[in-house]
mmCIF file of C-alpha atoms and ligand atoms in Angstrom:
data_model
loop_
_atom_site.group_PDB
_atom_site.id
_atom_site.type_symbol
_atom_site.label_atom_id
_atom_site.label_comp_id
_atom_site.label_asym_id
_atom_site.label_seq_id
_atom_site.Cartn_x
_atom_site.Cartn_y
_atom_site.Cartn_z
ATOM 1 C CA MET A 7 -16.704 -4.444 -27.721
ATOM 2 C CA PHE A 8 -13.754 -2.151 -27.001
ATOM 3 C CA ARG A 9 -14.189 1.268 -28.603
ATOM 4 C CA ARG A 10 -11.835 3.704 -26.965
ATOM 5 C CA TRP A 11 -8.461 3.661 -25.318
ATOM 6 C CA ARG A 12 -7.017 7.061 -24.650
ATOM 7 C CA GLY A 13 -3.635 6.601 -22.995
ATOM 8 C CA ARG A 14 -0.486 8.462 -24.056
ATOM 9 C CA GLN A 15 2.624 6.342 -24.456
ATOM 10 C CA SER A 16 6.102 7.758 -23.874
ATOM 11 C CA ALA A 17 9.642 6.392 -24.021
ATOM 12 C CA GLN A 18 11.242 6.018 -20.575
ATOM 13 C CA PRO A 19 14.861 6.692 -19.634
ATOM 14 C CA GLY A 20 16.643 3.322 -19.632
ATOM 15 C CA GLY A 21 14.165 1.769 -22.085
ATOM 16 C CA GLY A 22 10.596 0.535 -21.714
ATOM 17 C CA THR A 23 7.492 2.652 -21.948
ATOM 18 C CA ALA A 24 5.044 4.155 -19.517
ATOM 19 C CA LEU A 25 1.485 5.242 -20.153
ATOM 20 C CA ARG A 26 -0.179 8.183 -18.491
ATOM 21 C CA PHE A 27 -3.910 8.541 -18.042
ATOM 22 C CA GLY A 28 -4.569 11.992 -16.645
ATOM 23 C CA GLN A 29 -2.843 11.838 -13.274
ATOM 24 C CA SER A 30 -2.354 8.065 -13.267
ATOM 25 C CA GLU A 31 0.781 6.293 -14.389
ATOM 26 C CA LEU A 32 0.663 2.753 -15.716
ATOM 27 C CA ARG A 33 3.471 0.200 -15.546
ATOM 28 C CA SER A 34 3.949 -2.794 -17.838
ATOM 29 C CA ILE A 35 4.343 -6.362 -16.616
ATOM 30 C CA ALA A 36 4.514 -9.133 -19.229
ATOM 31 C CA ASP A 37 2.611 -7.221 -21.943
ATOM 32 C CA ARG A 38 -0.164 -6.020 -19.597
ATOM 33 C CA GLN A 39 -0.600 -2.540 -18.094
ATOM 34 C CA TYR A 40 -1.254 -1.872 -14.389
ATOM 35 C CA LEU A 41 -1.893 1.237 -12.315
ATOM 36 C CA ALA A 42 1.430 2.214 -10.802
ATOM 37 C CA GLU A 43 0.458 4.196 -7.715
ATOM 38 C CA VAL A 44 -2.430 2.327 -6.080
ATOM 39 C CA PRO A 45 -2.830 -1.132 -4.492
ATOM 40 C CA TYR A 46 -5.325 -2.227 -7.210
ATOM 41 C CA GLU A 47 -4.157 -5.573 -8.675
ATOM 42 C CA LEU A 48 -5.977 -6.003 -11.999
ATOM 43 C CA PRO A 49 -4.721 -4.676 -15.362
ATOM 44 C CA LYS A 50 -5.727 -1.428 -17.052
ATOM 45 C CA ASP A 51 -5.679 -2.156 -20.770
ATOM 46 C CA PRO A 52 -8.027 -2.918 -23.683
ATOM 47 C CA GLU A 53 -8.226 -6.624 -22.783
ATOM 48 C CA GLU A 54 -9.417 -5.704 -19.316
ATOM 49 C CA VAL A 55 -11.972 -3.273 -20.780
ATOM 50 C CA ASN A 56 -13.495 -6.180 -22.690
ATOM 51 C CA ARG A 57 -13.437 -8.408 -19.618
ATOM 52 C CA LEU A 58 -15.169 -5.801 -17.456
ATOM 53 C CA ASP A 59 -17.924 -5.243 -20.026
ATOM 54 C CA PHE A 60 -18.414 -8.998 -20.419
ATOM 55 C CA GLN A 61 -18.510 -9.398 -16.621
ATOM 56 C CA HIS A 62 -21.067 -6.608 -16.353
ATOM 57 C CA TYR A 63 -23.450 -8.442 -18.703
ATOM 58 C CA MET A 64 -22.854 -11.711 -16.852
ATOM 59 C CA LEU A 65 -23.729 -10.111 -13.497
ATOM 60 C CA ARG A 66 -26.781 -8.349 -14.894
ATOM 61 C CA TYR A 67 -27.999 -11.682 -16.294
ATOM 62 C CA MET A 68 -27.364 -13.456 -12.982
ATOM 63 C CA LEU A 69 -28.941 -10.750 -10.803
ATOM 64 C CA ARG A 70 -31.729 -9.948 -13.287
ATOM 65 C CA GLY A 71 -30.969 -6.260 -12.922
ATOM 66 C CA ASN A 72 -28.399 -3.702 -11.923
ATOM 67 C CA PHE A 73 -29.206 -2.968 -8.282
ATOM 68 C CA ALA A 74 -30.826 -4.458 -5.198
ATOM 69 C CA ALA A 75 -31.494 -1.516 -2.828
ATOM 70 C CA PRO A 76 -35.043 -0.054 -2.788
ATOM 71 C CA ILE A 77 -33.897 3.192 -4.410
ATOM 72 C CA GLY A 78 -37.171 4.357 -5.989
ATOM 73 C CA SER A 79 -36.397 6.983 -8.653
ATOM 74 C CA PRO A 80 -33.226 8.754 -7.516
ATOM 75 C CA LEU A 81 -32.188 12.005 -9.191
ATOM 76 C CA SER A 82 -28.469 11.576 -8.513
ATOM 77 C CA ILE A 83 -26.400 8.376 -8.575
ATOM 78 C CA LEU A 84 -22.686 7.797 -7.972
ATOM 79 C CA ASP A 85 -20.824 4.700 -9.186
ATOM 80 C CA VAL A 86 -17.501 4.337 -7.350
ATOM 81 C CA GLY A 87 -14.738 2.503 -9.263
ATOM 82 C CA CYS A 88 -16.879 2.698 -12.389
ATOM 83 C CA GLY A 89 -14.376 0.917 -14.686
ATOM 84 C CA THR A 90 -15.765 1.048 -18.235
ATOM 85 C CA GLY A 91 -18.874 2.924 -17.051
ATOM 86 C CA ARG A 92 -21.290 0.290 -18.420
ATOM 87 C CA TRP A 93 -23.248 0.069 -15.172
ATOM 88 C CA GLY A 94 -23.580 3.855 -14.872
ATOM 89 C CA MET A 95 -24.492 4.310 -18.514
ATOM 90 C CA GLU A 96 -27.243 1.723 -18.258
ATOM 91 C CA MET A 97 -28.516 3.501 -15.142
ATOM 92 C CA ALA A 98 -28.535 6.713 -17.219
ATOM 93 C CA PHE A 99 -30.968 4.997 -19.623
ATOM 94 C CA ILE A 100 -33.084 3.491 -16.845
ATOM 95 C CA PHE A 101 -33.300 6.816 -14.953
ATOM 96 C CA PRO A 102 -33.294 9.514 -17.679
ATOM 97 C CA ASN A 103 -34.129 12.221 -15.111
ATOM 98 C CA ALA A 104 -31.181 11.320 -12.903
ATOM 99 C CA ASN A 105 -27.619 12.628 -13.101
ATOM 100 C CA ILE A 106 -25.223 9.702 -12.980
ATOM 101 C CA VAL A 107 -21.560 10.164 -12.085
ATOM 102 C CA GLY A 108 -18.902 7.470 -12.492
ATOM 103 C CA VAL A 109 -15.702 7.996 -10.507
ATOM 104 C CA ASP A 110 -12.484 6.045 -11.054
ATOM 105 C CA MET A 111 -8.733 6.488 -11.133
ATOM 106 C CA VAL A 112 -8.803 6.464 -14.957
ATOM 107 C CA ASN A 113 -11.506 6.789 -17.574
ATOM 108 C CA GLN A 114 -11.946 3.508 -19.428
ATOM 109 C CA ALA A 115 -15.332 4.366 -20.896
ATOM 110 C CA SER A 116 -16.110 1.799 -23.588
ATOM 111 C CA ILE A 117 -18.921 3.803 -25.188
ATOM 112 C CA ARG A 118 -18.967 7.528 -25.843
ATOM 113 C CA GLU A 119 -20.372 9.157 -22.724
ATOM 114 C CA GLU A 120 -20.888 12.396 -24.691
ATOM 115 C CA ASN A 121 -23.938 10.643 -26.174
ATOM 116 C CA LEU A 122 -25.455 10.316 -22.716
ATOM 117 C CA PRO A 123 -26.295 13.807 -21.442
ATOM 118 C CA ASN A 124 -26.998 12.519 -17.926
ATOM 119 C CA TYR A 125 -23.761 10.503 -17.456
ATOM 120 C CA THR A 126 -20.443 12.092 -16.435
ATOM 121 C CA PHE A 127 -17.044 10.646 -15.595
ATOM 122 C CA VAL A 128 -14.998 12.238 -12.794
ATOM 123 C CA GLN A 129 -11.441 11.238 -11.984
ATOM 124 C CA GLY A 130 -10.885 10.388 -8.310
ATOM 125 C CA ASN A 131 -9.273 8.014 -5.842
ATOM 126 C CA LEU A 132 -11.555 6.549 -3.191
ATOM 127 C CA LEU A 133 -8.573 5.940 -0.888
ATOM 128 C CA GLU A 134 -7.716 9.653 -0.930
ATOM 129 C CA GLY A 135 -11.308 10.838 -0.453
ATOM 130 C CA LEU A 136 -13.998 11.254 -3.093
ATOM 131 C CA PRO A 137 -14.041 14.627 -4.908
ATOM 132 C CA PHE A 138 -17.650 15.422 -3.893
ATOM 133 C CA ALA A 139 -19.281 17.474 -1.148
ATOM 134 C CA ASN A 140 -21.155 15.837 1.737
ATOM 135 C CA ASN A 141 -24.739 14.702 0.981
ATOM 136 C CA THR A 142 -24.452 14.917 -2.824
ATOM 137 C CA PHE A 143 -26.004 11.681 -4.179
ATOM 138 C CA GLU A 144 -29.284 9.895 -3.495
ATOM 139 C CA TYR A 145 -27.762 6.500 -4.265
ATOM 140 C CA VAL A 146 -24.110 5.376 -4.125
ATOM 141 C CA HIS A 147 -23.059 2.110 -5.749
ATOM 142 C CA GLN A 148 -19.706 0.360 -5.616
ATOM 143 C CA ARG A 149 -19.003 -2.985 -7.286
ATOM 144 C CA LEU A 150 -15.911 -5.221 -7.319
ATOM 145 C CA LEU A 151 -13.354 -2.932 -5.711
ATOM 146 C CA VAL A 152 -12.011 -5.460 -3.208
ATOM 147 C CA LEU A 153 -8.767 -5.856 -5.188
ATOM 148 C CA GLY A 154 -8.155 -2.133 -4.697
ATOM 149 C CA ILE A 155 -8.987 -1.628 -1.006
ATOM 150 C CA PRO A 156 -6.495 -2.729 1.687
ATOM 151 C CA VAL A 157 -8.264 -4.378 4.647
ATOM 152 C CA ASP A 158 -7.500 -1.503 7.048
ATOM 153 C CA LYS A 159 -8.927 1.029 4.560
ATOM 154 C CA TRP A 160 -12.398 -0.554 4.292
ATOM 155 C CA PRO A 161 -13.922 1.363 7.263
ATOM 156 C CA ASN A 162 -12.744 4.703 5.845
ATOM 157 C CA ALA A 163 -13.950 3.725 2.372
ATOM 158 C CA ILE A 164 -17.438 2.986 3.693
ATOM 159 C CA ARG A 165 -17.498 6.209 5.717
ATOM 160 C CA GLU A 166 -16.544 8.038 2.526
ATOM 161 C CA LEU A 167 -19.486 6.489 0.631
ATOM 162 C CA LYS A 168 -21.749 7.392 3.551
ATOM 163 C CA ARG A 169 -20.402 10.963 3.584
ATOM 164 C CA VAL A 170 -21.392 11.663 -0.025
ATOM 165 C CA VAL A 171 -24.843 10.031 0.096
ATOM 166 C CA VAL A 172 -27.792 12.149 1.261
ATOM 167 C CA PRO A 173 -29.552 11.387 4.577
ATOM 168 C CA ARG A 174 -31.875 8.390 3.961
ATOM 169 C CA GLY A 175 -30.061 7.685 0.665
ATOM 170 C CA TRP A 176 -28.780 4.168 -0.053
ATOM 171 C CA VAL A 177 -25.242 2.818 -0.304
ATOM 172 C CA GLU A 178 -24.894 -0.516 -2.130
ATOM 173 C CA LEU A 179 -21.825 -2.763 -2.319
ATOM 174 C CA ALA A 180 -21.351 -5.872 -4.456
ATOM 175 C CA GLU A 181 -18.217 -8.029 -4.185
ATOM 176 C CA ALA A 182 -16.969 -11.490 -5.093
ATOM 177 C CA SER A 183 -14.772 -13.696 -2.891
ATOM 178 C CA TYR A 184 -12.321 -16.602 -3.400
ATOM 179 C CA GLY A 185 -13.489 -19.373 -5.745
ATOM 180 C CA ILE A 186 -13.937 -22.759 -4.067
ATOM 181 C CA GLY A 187 -14.703 -26.351 -5.034
ATOM 182 C CA ALA A 188 -11.837 -27.943 -6.994
ATOM 183 C CA PRO A 189 -8.046 -28.033 -6.550
ATOM 184 C CA ALA A 190 -6.892 -25.853 -9.458
ATOM 185 C CA ILE A 191 -9.368 -23.014 -8.912
ATOM 186 C CA GLU A 192 -8.545 -23.017 -5.190
ATOM 187 C CA ARG A 193 -4.822 -22.900 -5.968
ATOM 188 C CA LEU A 194 -5.276 -19.948 -8.321
ATOM 189 C CA PHE A 195 -7.308 -18.047 -5.729
ATOM 190 C CA TYR A 196 -4.730 -18.951 -3.075
ATOM 191 C CA TRP A 197 -2.099 -17.246 -5.238
ATOM 192 C CA MET A 198 -4.393 -14.256 -5.709
ATOM 193 C CA GLY A 199 -4.648 -14.124 -1.903
ATOM 194 C CA ALA A 200 -0.848 -14.252 -1.580
ATOM 195 C CA LEU A 201 -0.503 -11.366 -4.063
ATOM 196 C CA GLY A 202 -3.151 -9.439 -2.115
ATOM 197 C CA LYS A 203 -1.284 -9.996 1.188
ATOM 198 C CA LEU A 204 1.659 -8.034 -0.211
ATOM 199 C CA ARG A 205 -0.701 -5.039 -0.441
ATOM 200 C CA ASN A 206 -2.797 -5.837 2.653
ATOM 201 C CA ILE A 207 -5.718 -6.803 0.414
ATOM 202 C CA ASP A 208 -7.933 -9.722 1.461
ATOM 203 C CA VAL A 209 -10.722 -10.807 -0.854
ATOM 204 C CA GLY A 210 -12.178 -12.806 2.061
ATOM 205 C CA ALA A 211 -12.968 -9.508 3.831
ATOM 206 C CA VAL A 212 -16.070 -9.108 1.670
ATOM 207 C CA ALA A 213 -17.879 -11.808 3.647
ATOM 208 C CA SER A 214 -18.578 -9.187 6.330
ATOM 209 C CA LEU A 215 -19.584 -6.197 4.216
ATOM 210 C CA ASP A 216 -22.882 -5.957 6.097
ATOM 211 C CA LYS A 217 -21.104 -5.754 9.489
ATOM 212 C CA LEU A 218 -18.700 -3.165 8.091
ATOM 213 C CA MET A 219 -21.649 -1.092 6.914
ATOM 214 C CA ARG A 220 -23.386 -1.286 10.312
ATOM 215 C CA HIS A 221 -20.190 -0.494 12.223
ATOM 216 C CA ASN A 222 -19.634 2.549 10.053
ATOM 217 C CA GLY A 223 -22.988 4.136 10.611
ATOM 218 C CA LEU A 224 -25.341 2.755 7.948
ATOM 219 C CA ARG A 225 -28.792 1.584 9.016
ATOM 220 C CA ASN A 226 -31.392 -0.861 7.612
ATOM 221 C CA VAL A 227 -28.559 -2.987 6.288
ATOM 222 C CA HIS A 228 -29.579 -5.988 4.182
ATOM 223 C CA SER A 229 -27.265 -8.543 2.635
ATOM 224 C CA HIS A 230 -27.477 -11.438 0.201
ATOM 225 C CA LYS A 231 -24.980 -14.162 -0.578
ATOM 226 C CA LEU A 232 -25.111 -15.975 -3.904
ATOM 227 C CA TYR A 233 -22.858 -18.590 -5.452
ATOM 228 C CA ILE A 234 -21.850 -18.051 -9.082
ATOM 229 C CA PRO A 235 -21.246 -21.451 -10.701
ATOM 230 C CA VAL A 236 -17.939 -21.846 -12.541
ATOM 231 C CA GLY A 237 -17.906 -24.341 -15.404
ATOM 232 C CA GLU A 238 -20.253 -26.648 -17.264
ATOM 233 C CA HIS A 239 -22.314 -27.558 -14.180
ATOM 234 C CA GLY A 240 -23.644 -23.976 -14.186
ATOM 235 C CA GLY A 241 -24.904 -24.002 -17.793
ATOM 236 C CA ARG A 242 -24.652 -20.665 -19.620
ATOM 237 C CA LEU A 243 -23.842 -18.676 -16.464
ATOM 238 C CA GLY A 244 -21.201 -21.240 -15.465
ATOM 239 C CA ARG A 245 -19.526 -21.022 -18.879
ATOM 240 C CA TRP A 246 -19.556 -17.207 -18.818
ATOM 241 C CA CYS A 247 -18.129 -17.168 -15.312
ATOM 242 C CA ALA A 248 -15.390 -19.623 -16.367
ATOM 243 C CA THR A 249 -14.422 -17.258 -19.215
ATOM 244 C CA ASP A 250 -14.329 -14.357 -16.752
ATOM 245 C CA VAL A 251 -12.224 -16.242 -14.163
ATOM 246 C CA LEU A 252 -9.784 -17.365 -16.845
ATOM 247 C CA ALA A 253 -9.389 -13.745 -18.012
ATOM 248 C CA ILE A 254 -8.886 -12.553 -14.408
ATOM 249 C CA PHE A 255 -6.076 -15.054 -13.855
ATOM 250 C CA LYS A 256 -4.464 -14.231 -17.191
ATOM 251 C CA GLY A 257 -4.634 -10.619 -15.983
ATOM 252 C CA ILE A 258 -2.735 -11.261 -12.741
ATOM 253 C CA ARG A 259 -0.402 -13.944 -14.095
ATOM 254 C CA GLY A 260 2.447 -11.421 -14.557
ATOM 255 C CA PRO A 261 2.252 -9.889 -11.061
ATOM 256 C CA ILE A 262 1.958 -13.349 -9.398
ATOM 257 C CA ILE A 263 4.983 -14.721 -11.274
ATOM 258 C CA GLY A 264 6.854 -11.414 -10.862
ATOM 259 C CA ALA A 265 6.353 -11.594 -7.076
ATOM 260 C CA GLN A 266 7.640 -15.220 -7.134
ATOM 261 C CA ILE A 267 4.418 -16.474 -5.628
ATOM 262 C CA ALA A 268 4.251 -19.166 -8.337
ATOM 263 C CA SER A 269 6.667 -20.168 -11.056
ATOM 264 C CA GLU A 270 5.664 -19.618 -14.667
ATOM 265 C CA ARG A 271 5.487 -23.379 -15.152
ATOM 266 C CA ASP A 272 3.326 -24.013 -12.076
ATOM 267 C CA PHE A 273 1.033 -21.136 -12.924
ATOM 268 C CA ASP A 274 0.451 -22.222 -16.518
ATOM 269 C CA ALA A 275 -0.017 -25.880 -15.545
ATOM 270 C CA THR A 276 -2.595 -24.855 -12.928
ATOM 271 C CA LEU A 277 -4.418 -22.675 -15.433
ATOM 272 C CA THR A 278 -4.623 -25.675 -17.795
ATOM 273 C CA ALA A 279 -5.814 -27.899 -14.921
ATOM 274 C CA PHE A 280 -8.469 -25.266 -14.132
ATOM 275 C CA GLN A 281 -9.727 -25.432 -17.723
ATOM 276 C CA ASN A 282 -10.020 -29.232 -17.435
ATOM 277 C CA GLU A 283 -11.806 -28.941 -14.094
ATOM 278 C CA LEU A 284 -14.466 -26.814 -15.737
ATOM 279 C CA LEU A 285 -15.877 -29.864 -17.485
ATOM 280 C CA THR A 286 -16.362 -32.102 -14.455
ATOM 281 C CA GLN A 287 -16.102 -30.177 -11.169
ATOM 282 C CA ARG A 288 -18.637 -28.016 -9.401
ATOM 283 C CA SER A 289 -16.695 -24.923 -8.371
ATOM 284 C CA VAL A 290 -18.411 -21.695 -7.315
ATOM 285 C CA ILE A 291 -17.573 -18.096 -6.473
ATOM 286 C CA PRO A 292 -19.354 -16.563 -3.484
ATOM 287 C CA PHE A 293 -20.886 -13.192 -4.383
ATOM 288 C CA TYR A 294 -22.071 -10.716 -1.767
ATOM 289 C CA ILE A 295 -24.478 -7.817 -2.074
ATOM 290 C CA ALA A 296 -25.099 -5.498 0.857
ATOM 291 C CA TYR A 297 -26.969 -2.235 1.053
ATOM 292 C CA GLY A 298 -27.734 0.182 3.831
ATOM 293 C CA GLN A 299 -29.171 3.628 4.434
ATOM 294 C CA LYS A 300 -27.620 6.781 5.837
ATOM 295 C CA PRO A 301 -29.564 7.804 8.946
ATOM 296 C CA GLY A 302 -32.044 10.646 8.347
HETATM 297 C C1 SAM B 425 -12.786 -4.809 -11.055
HETATM 298 S S1 SAM B 425 -13.047 -3.201 -11.653
HETATM 299 C C2 SAM B 425 -14.812 -3.048 -11.480
HETATM 300 C C3 SAM B 425 -15.376 -1.968 -12.343
HETATM 301 C C4 SAM B 425 -16.878 -1.756 -12.219
HETATM 302 N N1 SAM B 425 -17.247 -1.390 -10.873
HETATM 303 C C5 SAM B 425 -17.642 -2.959 -12.672
HETATM 304 O O1 SAM B 425 -18.261 -3.623 -11.840
HETATM 305 O O2 SAM B 425 -17.605 -3.248 -13.865
HETATM 306 C C6 SAM B 425 -12.470 -2.177 -10.331
HETATM 307 C C7 SAM B 425 -12.368 -0.710 -10.706
HETATM 308 O O3 SAM B 425 -12.031 0.029 -9.519
HETATM 309 C C8 SAM B 425 -11.097 1.016 -9.859
HETATM 310 N N2 SAM B 425 -10.341 1.390 -8.650
HETATM 311 C C9 SAM B 425 -9.434 0.644 -7.993
HETATM 312 N N3 SAM B 425 -8.950 1.311 -6.930
HETATM 313 C C10 SAM B 425 -9.586 2.513 -6.940
HETATM 314 C C11 SAM B 425 -9.509 3.652 -6.102
HETATM 315 N N4 SAM B 425 -8.693 3.696 -5.052
HETATM 316 N N5 SAM B 425 -10.301 4.714 -6.387
HETATM 317 C C12 SAM B 425 -11.140 4.701 -7.452
HETATM 318 N N6 SAM B 425 -11.250 3.634 -8.272
HETATM 319 C C13 SAM B 425 -10.469 2.569 -8.023
HETATM 320 C C14 SAM B 425 -10.244 0.396 -10.932
HETATM 321 O O4 SAM B 425 -9.578 1.395 -11.690
HETATM 322 C C15 SAM B 425 -11.275 -0.405 -11.717
HETATM 323 O O5 SAM B 425 -11.800 0.359 -12.757
#
C-alpha cells in the first residue's frame, strides 16, 4: 500500500539520526519515528502510513461513506490533519468540480497527488493557526486528531475550523475514544491515557464534541455515537478494528515504555492478552461524529 516516503535522514552530533520533513523534525524511539515539536503521540513512518490507509478503508466500510454532514456539492473542501490524504483524494474523485486541500504537519501522501488536479497538500499546524484566509472553504473535515490536540486547545481548534469555513458551510469532526469491554484492552487504553496526560491530551474529551461545537459558535449541530466492535464478535469489521488497535498500540509502545508508564514486560504481556481477548470478549471503541454549520 505504501508508495512514497520522502524524509531526509541526517547524522546527528553524538550519534543517532534525525529526519526532517519540510519544517518538521522527527525523533526516533525504539525503531519508530515521531514528530518532535508537537503533542501528537502516534508515529510518522511507513508503517503508520499503511495503518492510516487501512483504517481509512475500515471507517469508510463501517460508515458506508466518507462524510455525514448534508454538504450538497461543495466547490472547496479542507481536510485538517489529512495524514496520507486518502480521504481527501477520494473526495477529489467524488467531487471532481471541487478543490480539495489537505493540511497536515507533514506530507505523507500514499498516492501521487500530482495525478489528481483538484487535490493539493498544504503544510500547516492547526495549533498555530491554519494557513488560510477567513471564509475559504465550503466544507471543513477533521478526523482522528484527538491525539494531537491538548484539552485546553480544543476550543481554539474549533474556532479555527469555523474561521476558515464560509458562512453556512459545514464543519465535521470524527473521533474515537478509549476502548472498553475487557481487561487487556482497557489496560492498554489506560496507558494511552497516562501518556496523553503528560501532554494534556484526553481521548475522553471527544465525548462532548457537539457541546464544544455549540459553545464555539457553530449552529445546527448534530452528533452520532457508534461503537466499533473489536475482535471476532464483530465479524469482518471487528477483525479489521482489532488489526488497527494492535497497530496503534505497537505504535505507542516505545513512548509508553520510555515514559515509564508500563514496563516492557507488562506492556508486551498485555498486548498478548489483548490478542487472546479478541477471540472471546466483546470489546468496543466508541466513535463520535459531529457536524455543525457556521451561522450565515
Ligand atoms: C491519526 S492521524 C489521522 C489522519 C487522517 N485524518 C485520517 O483519518 O486518516 C492524525 C493526523 O493529524 C496530524 N496532526 C497532528 N497534530 C497536528 C497539528 N497540530 N496540525 C496539523 N496536523 C496535525 C498528524 O500528522 C496525522 O497525520
